[in-house]
């Protein structure tokens, strides 16, 4: 039997930065479901927040709390901001190249609801891709792809490892410590910006094991997404575009968002998403992102990937405007943990990154705080893990699970139905009636002949709808409309 010191589930920014913090003397395995770059980090465009210096911490904390409707855990937010000084310096010292001016000084940009420019970026609009590549190269531990975790080995409040398929073969992987860095829940929604691998399997396992999910009603929708493509992952148009001055207009060219918030395009993303949704519903008009104020050469340099991606679809940016819709983007809630990523009542199990609910985001995440959350809490979880005593424990006997069929015949059809229900009834604007209907549909699906992976998705969907029903008033990204 092979046993690892640490098993990390997920090879996005949180998983890879955790691996970077673990010494070579440890036997570490990082696993990912598919190819390593199929993760949300790879698709992150805008950048990573960093407090500018000591004096910016209070303002960054304020902006984060205000975007989060003050539902955040202030202590966690202070840790996030303060630690950013250290983690950003560490990443740069190790060789990550963020965009700089011709004098070598870091360039900072602004996104919605930030009081100042404090977001660093790389490759113009390819921050996630650059950081992911950098961390893949930095990681000195074993990374194993095509590893789909479908169960956690838990007994008497301790995690001993996971059950997974590796290249479709059922396998058991034992470890003294397991770090969950598996990302959010994007594939549950019909319209989403997430990697296709992000399907909430581990959240679903946690529900089954009685591990608490928290703040699951707070699902975040990104306001500026191009959804008119057939692919599951819809194309994000970074908030940095609006931070740099792009406008949102309707068919008549009117900047209608000022009717919803005096900050217009720079209100927090929950407000902008709802403004677009309501305006479309009220007027029957479309919403567009308009870049025509930008000079072509500057735009192509600042947003090279967006320019290229949309040129392939026939758009000539910045000249052409593009129709936009909100789409699911990020789970503010997740697997409940403390600020070390530790899960109450559970030994040997940590959670970091989007999968975690540390309390930093409150009811709505401030733009570009997510890459930062990934690194800060990965560092803390590893420090905690390395500092504790590691008593030698006897691994209990876990049953071989021949009954676990991962996929069944009709799963694909139910999965599509679930995605539509999530979008229609547990989306940007919710009603109590719609939530009850969704709850019943999810319950019915759970009782069908379905495979394990769909069951895990449905467990997470249930947690979202139950949390949404429990919160009677609107707050942040949870918005209830009276019928
Ligand atoms: C974006 O670039 O707009 C996304 C950044 C984020 O999700 O914080």
mmCIF file of C-alpha atoms in Angstrom, residues 263-429:
data_model
loop_
_atom_site.group_PDB
_atom_site.id
_atom_site.type_symbol
_atom_site.label_atom_id
_atom_site.label_comp_id
_atom_site.label_asym_id
_atom_site.label_seq_id
_atom_site.Cartn_x
_atom_site.Cartn_y
_atom_site.Cartn_z
ATOM 1 C CA UNK A 263 -21.363 54.075 -9.563
ATOM 2 C CA UNK A 264 -22.727 52.840 -12.924
ATOM 3 C CA UNK A 265 -20.393 50.267 -14.494
ATOM 4 C CA UNK A 266 -18.155 50.308 -11.416
ATOM 5 C CA UNK A 267 -20.730 49.144 -8.890
ATOM 6 C CA UNK A 268 -20.023 45.700 -7.399
ATOM 7 C CA UNK A 269 -20.717 42.807 -9.727
ATOM 8 C CA UNK A 270 -23.927 41.623 -8.019
ATOM 9 C CA UNK A 271 -25.446 45.073 -8.607
ATOM 10 C CA UNK A 272 -24.228 45.323 -12.213
ATOM 11 C CA UNK A 273 -25.465 41.779 -13.002
ATOM 12 C CA UNK A 274 -28.924 42.527 -11.629
ATOM 13 C CA UNK A 275 -29.028 45.888 -13.411
ATOM 14 C CA UNK A 276 -28.349 44.196 -16.770
ATOM 15 C CA UNK A 277 -30.824 41.410 -16.069
ATOM 16 C CA UNK A 278 -33.596 43.812 -15.018
ATOM 17 C CA UNK A 279 -33.003 46.271 -17.844
ATOM 18 C CA UNK A 280 -33.204 43.497 -20.443
ATOM 19 C CA UNK A 281 -36.400 42.194 -18.844
ATOM 20 C CA UNK A 282 -37.971 45.674 -18.602
ATOM 21 C CA UNK A 283 -37.091 47.015 -22.047
ATOM 22 C CA UNK A 284 -36.584 43.893 -24.163
ATOM 23 C CA UNK A 285 -33.321 45.470 -25.309
ATOM 24 C CA UNK A 286 -29.916 43.810 -25.308
ATOM 25 C CA UNK A 287 -26.921 44.962 -23.276
ATOM 26 C CA UNK A 288 -23.507 45.542 -24.832
ATOM 27 C CA UNK A 289 -19.982 46.241 -23.761
ATOM 28 C CA UNK A 290 -18.731 49.257 -25.670
ATOM 29 C CA UNK A 291 -14.970 49.832 -26.052
ATOM 30 C CA UNK A 292 -15.106 52.446 -28.798
ATOM 31 C CA UNK A 293 -13.449 55.041 -26.532
ATOM 32 C CA UNK A 294 -10.146 53.115 -26.594
ATOM 33 C CA UNK A 295 -7.313 53.599 -29.015
ATOM 34 C CA UNK A 296 -6.783 50.416 -31.080
ATOM 35 C CA UNK A 297 -3.074 49.893 -30.425
ATOM 36 C CA UNK A 298 -3.395 50.458 -26.682
ATOM 37 C CA UNK A 299 -6.390 48.082 -26.512
ATOM 38 C CA UNK A 300 -4.585 45.296 -28.348
ATOM 39 C CA UNK A 301 -1.620 45.557 -25.996
ATOM 40 C CA UNK A 302 -3.630 45.777 -22.825
ATOM 41 C CA UNK A 303 -6.162 43.053 -23.762
ATOM 42 C CA UNK A 304 -4.343 40.805 -26.239
ATOM 43 C CA UNK A 305 -6.225 37.591 -25.491
ATOM 44 C CA UNK A 306 -9.649 39.150 -25.646
ATOM 45 C CA UNK A 307 -8.694 40.843 -28.914
ATOM 46 C CA UNK A 308 -7.502 37.524 -30.387
ATOM 47 C CA UNK A 309 -10.298 35.314 -29.053
ATOM 48 C CA UNK A 310 -13.026 37.583 -30.341
ATOM 49 C CA UNK A 311 -11.258 38.281 -33.645
ATOM 50 C CA UNK A 312 -11.580 34.525 -34.253
ATOM 51 C CA UNK A 313 -15.342 34.972 -33.806
ATOM 52 C CA UNK A 314 -15.405 37.848 -36.306
ATOM 53 C CA UNK A 315 -15.244 40.842 -33.941
ATOM 54 C CA UNK A 316 -13.024 43.816 -34.576
ATOM 55 C CA UNK A 317 -12.208 45.229 -31.116
ATOM 56 C CA UNK A 318 -12.239 47.955 -29.884
ATOM 57 C CA UNK A 319 -14.366 49.152 -32.776
ATOM 58 C CA UNK A 320 -17.206 46.602 -32.394
ATOM 59 C CA UNK A 321 -19.399 46.442 -29.337
ATOM 60 C CA UNK A 322 -20.449 43.026 -28.092
ATOM 61 C CA UNK A 323 -23.657 41.709 -26.550
ATOM 62 C CA UNK A 324 -23.269 40.558 -22.963
ATOM 63 C CA UNK A 325 -25.181 38.666 -20.335
ATOM 64 C CA UNK A 326 -24.414 37.826 -16.732
ATOM 65 C CA UNK A 327 -23.315 34.218 -16.178
ATOM 66 C CA UNK A 328 -22.413 32.170 -13.115
ATOM 67 C CA UNK A 329 -18.815 32.881 -12.159
ATOM 68 C CA UNK A 330 -17.821 32.082 -8.584
ATOM 69 C CA UNK A 331 -19.055 30.375 -5.435
ATOM 70 C CA UNK A 332 -18.716 32.690 -2.453
ATOM 71 C CA UNK A 333 -19.806 29.865 -0.183
ATOM 72 C CA UNK A 334 -18.165 26.481 0.182
ATOM 73 C CA UNK A 335 -16.822 23.897 2.591
ATOM 74 C CA UNK A 336 -16.687 25.586 5.972
ATOM 75 C CA UNK A 337 -13.224 25.961 7.473
ATOM 76 C CA UNK A 338 -11.219 28.222 9.742
ATOM 77 C CA UNK A 339 -8.521 30.639 8.592
ATOM 78 C CA UNK A 340 -6.011 27.776 8.464
ATOM 79 C CA UNK A 341 -8.237 25.810 6.095
ATOM 80 C CA UNK A 342 -8.944 23.286 8.870
ATOM 81 C CA UNK A 343 -12.406 21.712 9.059
ATOM 82 C CA UNK A 344 -14.006 21.590 12.513
ATOM 83 C CA UNK A 345 -14.154 18.105 14.032
ATOM 84 C CA UNK A 346 -12.056 16.588 11.254
ATOM 85 C CA UNK A 347 -8.412 15.505 11.441
ATOM 86 C CA UNK A 348 -6.234 15.329 8.372
ATOM 87 C CA UNK A 349 -8.508 17.336 6.084
ATOM 88 C CA UNK A 350 -8.039 20.902 4.837
ATOM 89 C CA UNK A 351 -9.822 23.016 2.261
ATOM 90 C CA UNK A 352 -8.453 26.017 0.357
ATOM 91 C CA UNK A 353 -9.295 28.238 -2.626
ATOM 92 C CA UNK A 354 -12.759 28.533 -4.130
ATOM 93 C CA UNK A 355 -13.848 25.223 -2.566
ATOM 94 C CA UNK A 356 -13.422 26.783 0.883
ATOM 95 C CA UNK A 357 -15.680 29.063 2.830
ATOM 96 C CA UNK A 358 -13.235 31.014 4.971
ATOM 97 C CA UNK A 359 -15.568 33.994 5.350
ATOM 98 C CA UNK A 360 -13.434 36.367 3.281
ATOM 99 C CA UNK A 361 -16.003 36.989 0.561
ATOM 100 C CA UNK A 362 -19.149 37.466 2.597
ATOM 101 C CA UNK A 363 -22.229 37.743 0.393
ATOM 102 C CA UNK A 364 -20.354 38.811 -2.747
ATOM 103 C CA UNK A 365 -16.667 38.568 -3.647
ATOM 104 C CA UNK A 366 -14.728 41.713 -4.483
ATOM 105 C CA UNK A 367 -13.228 41.471 -7.979
ATOM 106 C CA UNK A 368 -9.824 39.750 -8.226
ATOM 107 C CA UNK A 369 -9.726 38.705 -4.567
ATOM 108 C CA UNK A 370 -9.965 35.053 -5.635
ATOM 109 C CA UNK A 371 -6.417 34.412 -6.886
ATOM 110 C CA UNK A 372 -5.230 36.163 -3.735
ATOM 111 C CA UNK A 373 -7.439 33.986 -1.525
ATOM 112 C CA UNK A 374 -5.974 30.935 -3.261
ATOM 113 C CA UNK A 375 -2.378 31.771 -2.354
ATOM 114 C CA UNK A 376 -2.934 33.268 1.120
ATOM 115 C CA UNK A 377 -4.942 30.380 2.506
ATOM 116 C CA UNK A 378 -2.829 27.728 0.766
ATOM 117 C CA UNK A 379 0.185 29.142 2.597
ATOM 118 C CA UNK A 380 -1.652 29.175 5.928
ATOM 119 C CA UNK A 381 -3.030 25.652 5.544
ATOM 120 C CA UNK A 382 0.432 24.255 4.777
ATOM 121 C CA UNK A 383 1.985 26.150 7.713
ATOM 122 C CA UNK A 384 -0.680 24.690 9.996
ATOM 123 C CA UNK A 385 -0.249 21.202 8.586
ATOM 124 C CA UNK A 386 3.543 21.277 8.997
ATOM 125 C CA UNK A 387 3.365 22.659 12.526
ATOM 126 C CA UNK A 388 1.190 19.945 14.043
ATOM 127 C CA UNK A 389 2.338 16.669 15.469
ATOM 128 C CA UNK A 390 1.735 13.744 13.178
ATOM 129 C CA UNK A 391 0.824 10.772 15.370
ATOM 130 C CA UNK A 392 1.133 7.494 13.540
ATOM 131 C CA UNK A 393 -2.358 6.146 12.954
ATOM 132 C CA UNK A 394 -3.520 2.753 11.896
ATOM 133 C CA UNK A 395 -5.560 2.947 8.717
ATOM 134 C CA UNK A 396 -8.928 1.261 9.155
ATOM 135 C CA UNK A 397 -10.157 -1.194 6.574
ATOM 136 C CA UNK A 398 -12.328 0.537 4.000
ATOM 137 C CA UNK A 399 -14.799 -1.531 2.009
ATOM 138 C CA UNK A 400 -14.160 -2.095 -1.667
ATOM 139 C CA UNK A 401 -17.068 -0.296 -3.318
ATOM 140 C CA UNK A 402 -18.153 -2.357 -6.259
ATOM 141 C CA UNK A 403 -21.568 -0.678 -6.180
ATOM 142 C CA UNK A 404 -20.263 2.786 -7.071
ATOM 143 C CA UNK A 405 -21.231 3.278 -10.682
ATOM 144 C CA UNK A 406 -20.099 6.778 -11.562
ATOM 145 C CA UNK A 407 -22.297 7.330 -14.631
ATOM 146 C CA UNK A 408 -25.660 5.895 -15.630
ATOM 147 C CA UNK A 409 -27.538 5.984 -18.894
ATOM 148 C CA UNK A 410 -29.770 9.010 -18.373
ATOM 149 C CA UNK A 411 -27.335 11.175 -16.400
ATOM 150 C CA UNK A 412 -26.544 13.496 -19.286
ATOM 151 C CA UNK A 413 -30.199 14.400 -19.753
ATOM 152 C CA UNK A 414 -30.736 15.021 -16.015
ATOM 153 C CA UNK A 415 -27.524 17.037 -15.819
ATOM 154 C CA UNK A 416 -28.757 19.406 -18.542
ATOM 155 C CA UNK A 417 -32.104 19.705 -16.804
ATOM 156 C CA UNK A 418 -30.394 20.490 -13.500
ATOM 157 C CA UNK A 419 -28.289 23.200 -15.178
ATOM 158 C CA UNK A 420 -31.400 24.878 -16.560
ATOM 159 C CA UNK A 421 -33.228 24.693 -13.225
ATOM 160 C CA UNK A 422 -30.238 26.206 -11.426
ATOM 161 C CA UNK A 423 -30.072 29.033 -13.962
ATOM 162 C CA UNK A 424 -33.826 29.719 -14.047
ATOM 163 C CA UNK A 425 -34.723 29.296 -10.377
ATOM 164 C CA UNK A 426 -31.555 29.626 -8.288
ATOM 165 C CA UNK A 427 -29.920 32.289 -10.417
ATOM 166 C CA UNK A 428 -29.510 36.051 -10.334
ATOM 167 C CA UNK A 429 -33.065 36.832 -9.267
#
